[in-house]
Coordinates of C-alpha atoms in Angstrom, one line a residue:
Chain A
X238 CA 0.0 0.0 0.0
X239 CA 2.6 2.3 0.8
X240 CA 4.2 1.7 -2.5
X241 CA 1.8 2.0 -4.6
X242 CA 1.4 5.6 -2.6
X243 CA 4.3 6.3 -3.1
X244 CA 4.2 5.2 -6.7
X245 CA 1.6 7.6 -7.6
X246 CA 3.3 10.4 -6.6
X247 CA 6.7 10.0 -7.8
X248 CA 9.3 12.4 -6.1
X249 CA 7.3 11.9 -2.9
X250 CA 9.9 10.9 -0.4
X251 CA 11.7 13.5 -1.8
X252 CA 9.5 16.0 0.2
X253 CA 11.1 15.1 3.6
X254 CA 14.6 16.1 2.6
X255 CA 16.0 19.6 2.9
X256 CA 19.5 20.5 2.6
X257 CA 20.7 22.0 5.8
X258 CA 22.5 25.5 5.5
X259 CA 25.9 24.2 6.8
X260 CA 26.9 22.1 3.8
X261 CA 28.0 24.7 1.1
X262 CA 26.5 24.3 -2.1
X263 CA 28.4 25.9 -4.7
X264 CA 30.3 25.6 -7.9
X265 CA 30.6 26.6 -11.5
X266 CA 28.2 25.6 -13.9
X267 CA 29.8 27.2 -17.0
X268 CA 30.8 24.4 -19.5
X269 CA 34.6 24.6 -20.4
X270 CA 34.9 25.7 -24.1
X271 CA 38.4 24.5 -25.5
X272 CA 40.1 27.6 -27.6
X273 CA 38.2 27.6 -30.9
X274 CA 39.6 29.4 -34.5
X275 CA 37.3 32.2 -34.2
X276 CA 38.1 33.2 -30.3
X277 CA 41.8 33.2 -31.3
X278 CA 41.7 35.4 -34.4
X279 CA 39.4 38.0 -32.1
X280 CA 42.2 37.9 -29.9
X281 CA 44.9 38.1 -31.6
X282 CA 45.6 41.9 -30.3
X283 CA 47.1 40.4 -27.1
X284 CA 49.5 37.9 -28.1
X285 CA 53.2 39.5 -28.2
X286 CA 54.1 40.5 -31.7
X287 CA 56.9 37.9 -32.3
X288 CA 53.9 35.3 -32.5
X289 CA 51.9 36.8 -35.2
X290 CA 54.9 37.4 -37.0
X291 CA 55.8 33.9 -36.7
X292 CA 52.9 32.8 -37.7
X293 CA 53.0 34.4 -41.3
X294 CA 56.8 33.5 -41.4
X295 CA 56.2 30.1 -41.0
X296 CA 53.0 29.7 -43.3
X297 CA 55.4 31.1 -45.7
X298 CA 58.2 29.0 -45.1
X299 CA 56.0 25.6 -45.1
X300 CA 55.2 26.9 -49.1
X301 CA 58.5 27.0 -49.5
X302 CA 58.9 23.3 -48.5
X303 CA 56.1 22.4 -51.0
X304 CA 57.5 24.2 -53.6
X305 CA 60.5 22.0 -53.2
X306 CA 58.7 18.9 -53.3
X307 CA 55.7 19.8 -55.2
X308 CA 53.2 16.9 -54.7
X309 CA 49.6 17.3 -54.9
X310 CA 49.1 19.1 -51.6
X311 CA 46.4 21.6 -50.5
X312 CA 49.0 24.1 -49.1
X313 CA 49.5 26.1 -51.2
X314 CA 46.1 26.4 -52.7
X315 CA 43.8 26.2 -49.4
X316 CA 46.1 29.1 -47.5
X317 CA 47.2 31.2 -50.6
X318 CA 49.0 34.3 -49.6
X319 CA 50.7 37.1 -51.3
X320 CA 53.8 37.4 -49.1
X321 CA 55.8 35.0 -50.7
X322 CA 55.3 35.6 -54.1
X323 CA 56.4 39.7 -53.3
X324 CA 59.6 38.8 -51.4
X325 CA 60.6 36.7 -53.7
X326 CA 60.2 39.1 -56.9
X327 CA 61.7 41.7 -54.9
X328 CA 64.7 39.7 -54.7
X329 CA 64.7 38.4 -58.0
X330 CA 64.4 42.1 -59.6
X331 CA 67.5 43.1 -56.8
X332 CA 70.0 40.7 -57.9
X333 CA 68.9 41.3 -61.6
X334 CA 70.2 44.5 -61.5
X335 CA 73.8 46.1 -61.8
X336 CA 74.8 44.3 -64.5
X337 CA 75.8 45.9 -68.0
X338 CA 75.9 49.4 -66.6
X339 CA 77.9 50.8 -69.2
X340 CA 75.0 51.1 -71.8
X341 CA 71.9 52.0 -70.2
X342 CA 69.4 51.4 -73.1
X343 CA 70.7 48.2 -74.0
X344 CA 71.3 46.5 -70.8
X345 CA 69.5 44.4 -68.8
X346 CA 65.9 44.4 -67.5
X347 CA 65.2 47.5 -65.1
X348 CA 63.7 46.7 -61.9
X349 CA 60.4 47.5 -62.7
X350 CA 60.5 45.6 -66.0
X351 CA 60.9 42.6 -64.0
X352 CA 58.2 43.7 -61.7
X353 CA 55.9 44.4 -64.7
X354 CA 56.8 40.8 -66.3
X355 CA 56.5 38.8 -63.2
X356 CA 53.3 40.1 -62.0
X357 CA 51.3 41.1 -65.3
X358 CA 52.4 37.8 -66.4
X359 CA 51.2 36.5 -63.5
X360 CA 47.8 38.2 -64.0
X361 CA 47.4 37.5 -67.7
X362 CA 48.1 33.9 -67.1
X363 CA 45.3 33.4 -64.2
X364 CA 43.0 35.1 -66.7
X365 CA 44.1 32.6 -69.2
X366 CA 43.6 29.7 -66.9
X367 CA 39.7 31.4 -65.9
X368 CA 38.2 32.0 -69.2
X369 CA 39.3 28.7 -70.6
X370 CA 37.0 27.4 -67.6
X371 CA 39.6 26.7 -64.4
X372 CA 38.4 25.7 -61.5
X373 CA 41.0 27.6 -59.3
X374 CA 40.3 31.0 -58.0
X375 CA 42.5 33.9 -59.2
X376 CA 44.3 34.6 -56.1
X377 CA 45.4 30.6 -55.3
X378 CA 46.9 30.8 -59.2
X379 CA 48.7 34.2 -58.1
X380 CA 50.1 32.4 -54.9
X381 CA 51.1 29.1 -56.8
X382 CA 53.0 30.9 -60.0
X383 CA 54.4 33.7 -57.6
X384 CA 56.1 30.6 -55.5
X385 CA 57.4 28.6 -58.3
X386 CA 59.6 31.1 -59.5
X387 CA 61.6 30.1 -56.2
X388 CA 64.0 27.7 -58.4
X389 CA 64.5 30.9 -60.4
X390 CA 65.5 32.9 -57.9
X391 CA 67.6 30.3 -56.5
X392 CA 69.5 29.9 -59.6
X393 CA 69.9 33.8 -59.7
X394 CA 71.9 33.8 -56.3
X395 CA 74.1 30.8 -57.9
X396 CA 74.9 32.0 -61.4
X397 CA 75.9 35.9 -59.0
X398 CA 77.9 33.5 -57.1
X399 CA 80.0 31.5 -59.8
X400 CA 80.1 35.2 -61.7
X401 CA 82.3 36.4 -59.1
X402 CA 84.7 33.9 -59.6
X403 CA 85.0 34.0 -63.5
X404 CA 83.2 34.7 -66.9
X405 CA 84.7 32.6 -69.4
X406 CA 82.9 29.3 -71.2
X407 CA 83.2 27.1 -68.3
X408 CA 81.4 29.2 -66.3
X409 CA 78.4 29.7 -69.5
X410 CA 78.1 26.4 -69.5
X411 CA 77.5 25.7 -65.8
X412 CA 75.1 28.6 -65.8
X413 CA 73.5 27.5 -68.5
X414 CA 72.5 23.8 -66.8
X415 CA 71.7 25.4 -63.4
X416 CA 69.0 27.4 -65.1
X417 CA 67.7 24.9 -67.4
X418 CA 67.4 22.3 -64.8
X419 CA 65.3 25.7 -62.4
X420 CA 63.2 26.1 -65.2
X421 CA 62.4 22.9 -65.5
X422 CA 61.8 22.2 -61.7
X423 CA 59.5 25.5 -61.9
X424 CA 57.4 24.5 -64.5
X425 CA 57.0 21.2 -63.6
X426 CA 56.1 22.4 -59.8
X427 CA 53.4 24.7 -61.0
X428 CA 51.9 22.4 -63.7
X429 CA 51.6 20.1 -61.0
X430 CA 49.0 22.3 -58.8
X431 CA 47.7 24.4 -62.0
X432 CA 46.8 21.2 -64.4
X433 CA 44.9 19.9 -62.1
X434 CA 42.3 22.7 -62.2
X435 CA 41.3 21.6 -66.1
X436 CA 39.2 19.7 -68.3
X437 CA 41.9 17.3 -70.1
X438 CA 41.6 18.6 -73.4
X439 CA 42.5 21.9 -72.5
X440 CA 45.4 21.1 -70.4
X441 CA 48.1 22.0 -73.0
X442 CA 46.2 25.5 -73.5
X443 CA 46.5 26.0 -69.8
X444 CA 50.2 24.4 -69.5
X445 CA 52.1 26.7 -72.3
X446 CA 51.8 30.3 -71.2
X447 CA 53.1 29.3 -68.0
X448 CA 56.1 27.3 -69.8
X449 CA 56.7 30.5 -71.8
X450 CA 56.4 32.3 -68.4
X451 CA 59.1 30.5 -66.7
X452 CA 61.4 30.5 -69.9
X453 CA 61.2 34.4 -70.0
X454 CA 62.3 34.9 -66.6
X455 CA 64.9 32.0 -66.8
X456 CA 66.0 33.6 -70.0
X457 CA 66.4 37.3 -68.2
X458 CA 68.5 35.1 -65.3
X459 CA 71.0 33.6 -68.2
X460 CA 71.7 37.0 -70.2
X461 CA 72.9 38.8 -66.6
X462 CA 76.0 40.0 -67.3
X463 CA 78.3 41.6 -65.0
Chain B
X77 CA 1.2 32.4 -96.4
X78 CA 4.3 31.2 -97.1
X79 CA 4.8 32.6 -100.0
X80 CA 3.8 35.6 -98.7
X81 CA 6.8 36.0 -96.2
X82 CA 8.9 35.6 -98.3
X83 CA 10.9 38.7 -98.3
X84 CA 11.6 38.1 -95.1
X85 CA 12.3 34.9 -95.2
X86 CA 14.9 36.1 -97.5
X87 CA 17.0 38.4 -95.1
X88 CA 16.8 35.8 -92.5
X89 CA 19.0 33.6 -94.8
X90 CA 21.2 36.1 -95.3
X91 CA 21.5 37.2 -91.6
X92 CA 21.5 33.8 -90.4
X93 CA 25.4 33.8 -90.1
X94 CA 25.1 37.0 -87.7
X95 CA 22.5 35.6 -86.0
X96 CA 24.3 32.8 -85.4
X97 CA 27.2 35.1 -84.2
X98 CA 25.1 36.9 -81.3
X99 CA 22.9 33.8 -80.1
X100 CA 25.8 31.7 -80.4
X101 CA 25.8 30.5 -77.1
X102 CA 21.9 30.0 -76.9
X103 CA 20.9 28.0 -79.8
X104 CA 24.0 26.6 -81.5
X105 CA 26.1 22.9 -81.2
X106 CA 28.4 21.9 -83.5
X107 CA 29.1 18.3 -83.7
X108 CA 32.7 19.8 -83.2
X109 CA 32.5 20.7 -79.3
X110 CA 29.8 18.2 -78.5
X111 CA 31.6 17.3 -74.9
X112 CA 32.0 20.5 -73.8
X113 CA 28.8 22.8 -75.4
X114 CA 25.9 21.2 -74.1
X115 CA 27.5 21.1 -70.7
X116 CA 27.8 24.6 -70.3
X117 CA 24.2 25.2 -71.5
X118 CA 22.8 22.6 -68.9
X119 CA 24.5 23.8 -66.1
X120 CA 24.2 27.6 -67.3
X121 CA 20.6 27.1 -67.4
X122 CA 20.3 25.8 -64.1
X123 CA 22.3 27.8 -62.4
X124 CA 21.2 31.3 -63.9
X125 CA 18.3 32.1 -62.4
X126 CA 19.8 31.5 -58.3
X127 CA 23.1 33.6 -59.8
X128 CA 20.8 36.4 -60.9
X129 CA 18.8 36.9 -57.6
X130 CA 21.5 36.7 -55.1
X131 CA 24.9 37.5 -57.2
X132 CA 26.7 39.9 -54.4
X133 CA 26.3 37.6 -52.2
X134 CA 27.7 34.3 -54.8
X135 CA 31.1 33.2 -54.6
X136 CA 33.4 34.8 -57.0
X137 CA 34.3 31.9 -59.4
X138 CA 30.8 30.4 -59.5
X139 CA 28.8 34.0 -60.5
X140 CA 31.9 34.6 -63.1
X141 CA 31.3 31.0 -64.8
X142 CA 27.3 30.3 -64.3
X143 CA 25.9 33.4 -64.3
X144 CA 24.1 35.8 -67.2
X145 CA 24.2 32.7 -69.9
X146 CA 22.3 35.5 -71.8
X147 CA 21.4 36.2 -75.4
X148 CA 24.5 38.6 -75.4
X149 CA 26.1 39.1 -72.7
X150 CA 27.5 42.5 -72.0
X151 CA 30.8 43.9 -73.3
X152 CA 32.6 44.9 -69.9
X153 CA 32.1 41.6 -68.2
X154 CA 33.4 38.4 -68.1
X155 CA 31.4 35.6 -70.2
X156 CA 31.4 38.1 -73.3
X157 CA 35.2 36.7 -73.0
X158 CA 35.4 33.4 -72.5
X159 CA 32.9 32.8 -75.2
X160 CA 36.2 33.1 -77.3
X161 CA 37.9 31.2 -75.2
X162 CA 35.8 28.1 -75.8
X163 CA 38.7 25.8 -77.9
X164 CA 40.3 23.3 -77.4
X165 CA 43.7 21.7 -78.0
X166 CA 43.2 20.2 -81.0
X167 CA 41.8 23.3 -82.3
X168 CA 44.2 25.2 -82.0
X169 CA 46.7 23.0 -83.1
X170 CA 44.4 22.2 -86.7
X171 CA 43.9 26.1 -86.8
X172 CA 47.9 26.7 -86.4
X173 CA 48.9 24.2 -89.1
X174 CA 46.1 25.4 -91.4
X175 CA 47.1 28.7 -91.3
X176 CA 50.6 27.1 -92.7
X177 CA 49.2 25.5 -95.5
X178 CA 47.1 27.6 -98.0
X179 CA 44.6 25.6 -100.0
X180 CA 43.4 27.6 -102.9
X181 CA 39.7 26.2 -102.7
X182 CA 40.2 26.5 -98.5
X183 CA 39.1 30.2 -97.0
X184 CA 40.8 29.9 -93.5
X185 CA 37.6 31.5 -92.0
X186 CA 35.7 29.1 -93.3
X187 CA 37.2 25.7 -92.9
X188 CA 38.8 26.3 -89.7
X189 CA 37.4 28.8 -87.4
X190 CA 33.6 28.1 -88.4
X191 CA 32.2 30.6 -86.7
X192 CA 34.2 29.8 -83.7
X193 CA 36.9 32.7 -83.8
X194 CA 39.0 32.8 -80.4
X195 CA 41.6 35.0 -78.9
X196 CA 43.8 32.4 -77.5
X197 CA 45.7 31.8 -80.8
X198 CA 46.1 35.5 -81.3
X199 CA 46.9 36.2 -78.1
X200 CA 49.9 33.4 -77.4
X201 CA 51.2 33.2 -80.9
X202 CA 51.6 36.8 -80.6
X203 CA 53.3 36.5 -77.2
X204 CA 55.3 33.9 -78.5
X205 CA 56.4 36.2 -81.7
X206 CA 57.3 39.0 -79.2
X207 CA 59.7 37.0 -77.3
X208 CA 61.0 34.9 -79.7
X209 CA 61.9 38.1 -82.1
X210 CA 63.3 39.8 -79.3
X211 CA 65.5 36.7 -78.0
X212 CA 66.8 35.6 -81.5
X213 CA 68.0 38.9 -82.4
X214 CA 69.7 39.1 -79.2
X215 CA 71.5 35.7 -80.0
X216 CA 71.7 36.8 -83.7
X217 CA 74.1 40.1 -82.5
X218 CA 76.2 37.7 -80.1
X219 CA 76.9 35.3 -82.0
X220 CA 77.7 37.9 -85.1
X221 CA 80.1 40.1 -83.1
X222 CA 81.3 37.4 -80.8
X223 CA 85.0 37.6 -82.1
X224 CA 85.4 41.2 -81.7
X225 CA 87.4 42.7 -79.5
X226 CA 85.6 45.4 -77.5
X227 CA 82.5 43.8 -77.8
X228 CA 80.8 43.4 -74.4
X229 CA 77.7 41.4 -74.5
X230 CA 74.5 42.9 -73.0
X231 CA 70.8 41.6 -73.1
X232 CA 69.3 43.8 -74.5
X233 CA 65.8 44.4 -72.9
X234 CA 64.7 47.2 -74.6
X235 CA 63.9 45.5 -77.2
X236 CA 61.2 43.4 -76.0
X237 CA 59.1 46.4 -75.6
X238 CA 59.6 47.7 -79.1
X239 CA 59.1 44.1 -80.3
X240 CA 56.1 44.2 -78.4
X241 CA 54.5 47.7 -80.4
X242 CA 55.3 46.6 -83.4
X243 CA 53.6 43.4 -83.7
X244 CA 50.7 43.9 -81.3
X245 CA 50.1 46.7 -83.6
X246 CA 49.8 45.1 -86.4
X247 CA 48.1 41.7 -85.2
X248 CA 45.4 44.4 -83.7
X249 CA 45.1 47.9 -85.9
X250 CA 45.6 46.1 -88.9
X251 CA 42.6 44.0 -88.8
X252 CA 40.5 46.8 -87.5
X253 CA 41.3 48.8 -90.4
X254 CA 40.4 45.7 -92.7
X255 CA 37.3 45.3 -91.0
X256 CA 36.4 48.9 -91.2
X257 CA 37.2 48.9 -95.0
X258 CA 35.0 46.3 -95.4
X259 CA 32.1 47.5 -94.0
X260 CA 32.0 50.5 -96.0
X261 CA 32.5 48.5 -98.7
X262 CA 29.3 46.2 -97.7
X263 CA 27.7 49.5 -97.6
X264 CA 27.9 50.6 -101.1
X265 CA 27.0 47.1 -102.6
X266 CA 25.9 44.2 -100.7
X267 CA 27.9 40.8 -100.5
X268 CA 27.4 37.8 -99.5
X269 CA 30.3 37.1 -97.5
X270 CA 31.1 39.4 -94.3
X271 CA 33.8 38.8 -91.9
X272 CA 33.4 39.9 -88.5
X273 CA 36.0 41.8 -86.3
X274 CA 37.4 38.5 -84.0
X275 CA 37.7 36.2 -87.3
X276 CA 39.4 39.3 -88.4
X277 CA 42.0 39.2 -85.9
X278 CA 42.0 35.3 -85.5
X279 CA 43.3 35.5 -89.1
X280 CA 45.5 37.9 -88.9
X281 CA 46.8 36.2 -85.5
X282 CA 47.0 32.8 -86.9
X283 CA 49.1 33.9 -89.8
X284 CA 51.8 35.4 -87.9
X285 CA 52.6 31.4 -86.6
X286 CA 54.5 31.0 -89.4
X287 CA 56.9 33.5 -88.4
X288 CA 57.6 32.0 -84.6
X289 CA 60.3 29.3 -87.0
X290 CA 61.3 31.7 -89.5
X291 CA 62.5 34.1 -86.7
X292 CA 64.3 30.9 -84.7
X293 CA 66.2 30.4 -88.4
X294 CA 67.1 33.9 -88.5
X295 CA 69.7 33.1 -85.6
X296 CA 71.4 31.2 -87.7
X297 CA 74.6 33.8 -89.5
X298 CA 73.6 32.5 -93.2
X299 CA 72.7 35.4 -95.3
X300 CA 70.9 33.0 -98.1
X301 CA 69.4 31.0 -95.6
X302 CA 67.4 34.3 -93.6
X303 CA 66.5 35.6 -97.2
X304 CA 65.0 32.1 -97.9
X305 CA 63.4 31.7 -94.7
X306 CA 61.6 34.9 -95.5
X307 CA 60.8 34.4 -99.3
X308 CA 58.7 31.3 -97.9
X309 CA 57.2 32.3 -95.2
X310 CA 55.9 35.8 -96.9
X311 CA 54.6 33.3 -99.6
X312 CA 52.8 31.3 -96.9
X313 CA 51.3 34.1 -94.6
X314 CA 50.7 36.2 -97.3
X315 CA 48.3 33.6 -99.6
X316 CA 46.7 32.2 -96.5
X317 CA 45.3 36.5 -96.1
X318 CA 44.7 36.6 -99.5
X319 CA 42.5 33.4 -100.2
X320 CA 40.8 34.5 -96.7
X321 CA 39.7 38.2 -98.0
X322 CA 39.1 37.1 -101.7
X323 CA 35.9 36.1 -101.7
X324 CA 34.9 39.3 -99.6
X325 CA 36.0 41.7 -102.4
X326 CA 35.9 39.3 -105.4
X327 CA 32.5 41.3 -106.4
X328 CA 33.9 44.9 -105.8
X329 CA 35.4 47.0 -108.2
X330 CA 38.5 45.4 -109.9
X331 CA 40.9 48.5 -109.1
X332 CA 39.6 48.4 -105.2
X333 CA 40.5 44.7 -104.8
X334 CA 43.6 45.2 -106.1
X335 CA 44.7 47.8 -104.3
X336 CA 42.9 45.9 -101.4
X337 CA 45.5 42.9 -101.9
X338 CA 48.0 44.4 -102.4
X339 CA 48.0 46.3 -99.7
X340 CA 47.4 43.6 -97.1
X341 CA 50.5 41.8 -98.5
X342 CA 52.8 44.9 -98.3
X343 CA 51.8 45.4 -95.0
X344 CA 53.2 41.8 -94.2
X345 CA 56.2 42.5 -96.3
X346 CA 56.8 45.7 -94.5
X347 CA 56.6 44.0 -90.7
X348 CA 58.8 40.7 -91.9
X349 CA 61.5 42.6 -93.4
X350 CA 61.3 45.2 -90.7
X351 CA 61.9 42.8 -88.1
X352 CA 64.6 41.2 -89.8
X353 CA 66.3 44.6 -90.5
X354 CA 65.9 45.9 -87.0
X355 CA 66.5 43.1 -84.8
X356 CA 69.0 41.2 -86.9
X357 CA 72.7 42.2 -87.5
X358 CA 74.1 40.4 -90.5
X359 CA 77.6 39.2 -89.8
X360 CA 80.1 41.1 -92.0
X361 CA 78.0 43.8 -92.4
X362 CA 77.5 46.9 -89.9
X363 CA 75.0 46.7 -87.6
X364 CA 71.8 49.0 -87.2
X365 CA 71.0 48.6 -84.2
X366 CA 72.1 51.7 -81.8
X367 CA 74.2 50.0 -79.7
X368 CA 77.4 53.0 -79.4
X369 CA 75.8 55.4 -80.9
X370 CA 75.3 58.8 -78.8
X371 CA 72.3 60.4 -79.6

């Protein structure tokens, strides 16, 4: 009898207990959040300088990496940025310069003709890639043609290099297989994340401006002359 | 009631080809582009009418490539574009190796670019001219004053940009002053056949491939061999323009499409030998090109 009292009114022994005022009853009941993306970007203002820094800095340098060993990655197209592809045109159009300084007319590329080529090819060639129907946006085709002329570069600081020592034939010849094997590595890296973005009958179409591209700049990094 | 309409049935024959030209997108497939046509149109048609209602708000790439598959689309954005960018390899490469080989029964226009004119071939091939002119002649001085004693080698990158001028000039004014000369000639008596501006250019584009090898031979220090290379690919580019724009003043006046003709091949004369003059040094011979010379 008592249970079936008690189980029609369910909670009802419940009503005899009381919690006495001498046990403290407190506590938190906020649920723990872990640090999500969007609370750290908001607060970004507070971290010390050196980190944000850093953080660019190293996004940069991990492109780098996949620039060297350009596999199919999402690197360099997922997190595209600009910085790269500035620093190193800035220190491609540097090193290009100071050579033939005798004639001014007929010497080598100034320093905003190599800005000009680098980044209005780079421009005309994303357009290219668009209208023909690519599926990669025009900013991620910036980053990835911007960092491929790393090789380039490279072989820029080598041939400046071996040209302190001498000039004669030797020398030619070893400049001239640094740059071709830079050229090749370039287009080969960049073909490698561009191609991907096309319809297979149009990959040749998509492929050759950026071949022509490469062998421009390579060609400007072979004619430097003291 | 047929027979009624018929004057207007008439003109619609012979606007058909224009008609053609502004709807291309809308009602035409050529058994050419059969992969690649109808896809766009399905997925254009889909996609338009969402693009049109919320395009700020659309992602970049998809409200560039689905939206606004209109009748004509307008001239400042960026389908009117890539409708003459719709090619594919093959294409070009049949369109580059026509433009080679001229056919006298063959109009380039015609056979090849059937009213599918692009500006990728233009565009490259005249790139590809640019930098090839301007890095053969470079070679083409080395190698012709390599023996000489105060001869110090430099790059010269100026010439790129003049390169540049010239045949961007001609690939582009040229055929707009065809074009305009043949629409005033359509005006004062009425013909059949009418180019428009692109196939214009695409010609005119397409025929300077020829000259991508001729200017790669010109490297090479053989006085016969440079005049030869030039003798055959004038002969070339030149007939190729001339079988095109025949049959667009064949019914004219016999003194206008002569002068016509002839002017369209001088013009290539002029630019080939120009080139050849200005950017090549002959070896034995004294160079034109300003290298010491204080102005």
């Amino acid at each position: 009898m008592a249970a079936s009292e008690e189980a029609s009114r369910p909670f009802a022994g419940l009503s005899d207990v009381s919690i006495s005022e001498d046990i403290p009853v407190e506590g938190d009941i906020s649920v723990p959040v872990g640090p999500s993306r969007r609370d750290d970007e908001f607060s970004t203002l507070d971290e010390p300088v050196k980190d944000t820094i850093m953080r660019d800095l190293r996004a940069v340098g991990n492109k780098f990496i996949h620039v060297l060993y350009p596999k199919r990655s999402s690197a360099l197209l997922r997190d595209w940025d600009l910085w790269g592809p500035l620093l190193l045109c800035v220190t491609l159009a540097l090193l290009l310069q100071g050579g033939a300084a005798d004639h001014e007319d007929q010497g080598g590329p100034q320093f905003a003709e190599v800005f000009v080529i680098v980044w209005f090819g780079s421009i005309i060639i994303t357009l290219n890639s668009k209208l023909l129907g690519g599926t990669i946006s025009f900013f991620q085709s910036l980053c990835v043609l911007g960092y491929c002329i790393m090789p380039l570069t490279v072989a820029m600081v080598v041939c400046r290099i071996v040209l302190l020592v001498s000039s004669g034939g030797i020398i030619f010849a070893v400049r001239l297989v640094v740059v071709m094997a830079s050229f090749g590595w370039s287009t080969f890296a960049s073909t490698a994340f561009l191609a991907d973005s096309q319809p297979p009958n149009r990959k040749a179409l998509v492929v050759y401006p950026v071949f022509l591209f490469y062998f421009v700049i390579a060609w400007m990094v072979l004619t430097y002359s003291p | 009631m047929a027979s009624k309409n018929d004057p207007f049935q008439f003109q619609e024959f012979d606007e058909a080809g224009d008609l053609l030209e502004a709807n291309r997108d809308a009602t035409t497939i050529s058994i050419d582009d059969e992969d690649v046509k109808p896809q766009k149109q399905s997925t254009a048609t889909g996609f338009s009418s969402e693009a049109d209602t919320e395009d700020p708000l659309a992602n970049d790439d998809q409200a560039e490539l689905l939206s606004g598959q209109k009748k004509s689309p307008s001239f400042w954005s960026f389908e009117y574009y890539q409708r003459f960018f719709d090619i594919e390899t093959h294409h070009v490469k049949e369109r580059i190796i026509g433009s080679m080989m001229p056919w006298p029964r063959k109009n380039f226009i015609n056979v090849y670019l059937r009213r599918n004119p692009d500006l990728y071939g233009p565009f490259w091939i005249c790139t590809t001219l640019v930098f090839a002119t301007a890095i053969s002649g470079n070679i083409s001085s080395f190698l012709a004053h390599k023996g000489k004693r105060d001869y110090k080698y430099t790059p010269e990158f100026r010439k790129v940009t003049i390169a540049a001028t010239i045949i961007f000039s001609y690939a582009w004014l040229v055929p707009l002053a065809v074009w305009g000369f043949l629409l005033w000639r359509n005006n004062k008596m009425v013909n059949l056949v009418s180019y428009a501006f692109m196939e214009i250019v695409c010609v005119y584009g397409y025929s300077l491939s020829i000259y991508i090898p001729a200017v790669v031979l010109w490297i090479l220090p053989f006085n016969w061999l440079s005049w030869c290379t030039i003798v055959v690919a004038l002969c070339l580019s030149g007939s190729v323009l001339v079988l095109t724009f025949w049959p667009a003043v064949r019914d004219d006046h016999p003194r206008v499409m002569i002068a016509f003709l002839s002017v369209i091949v001088l013009l290539n004369i002029l630019l080939a030998v120009g080139c050849k003059t200005y950017f090549f040094t002959i070896p034995g011979n004294k160079t034109v090109t300003p290298t010491n010379s204080t102005t």
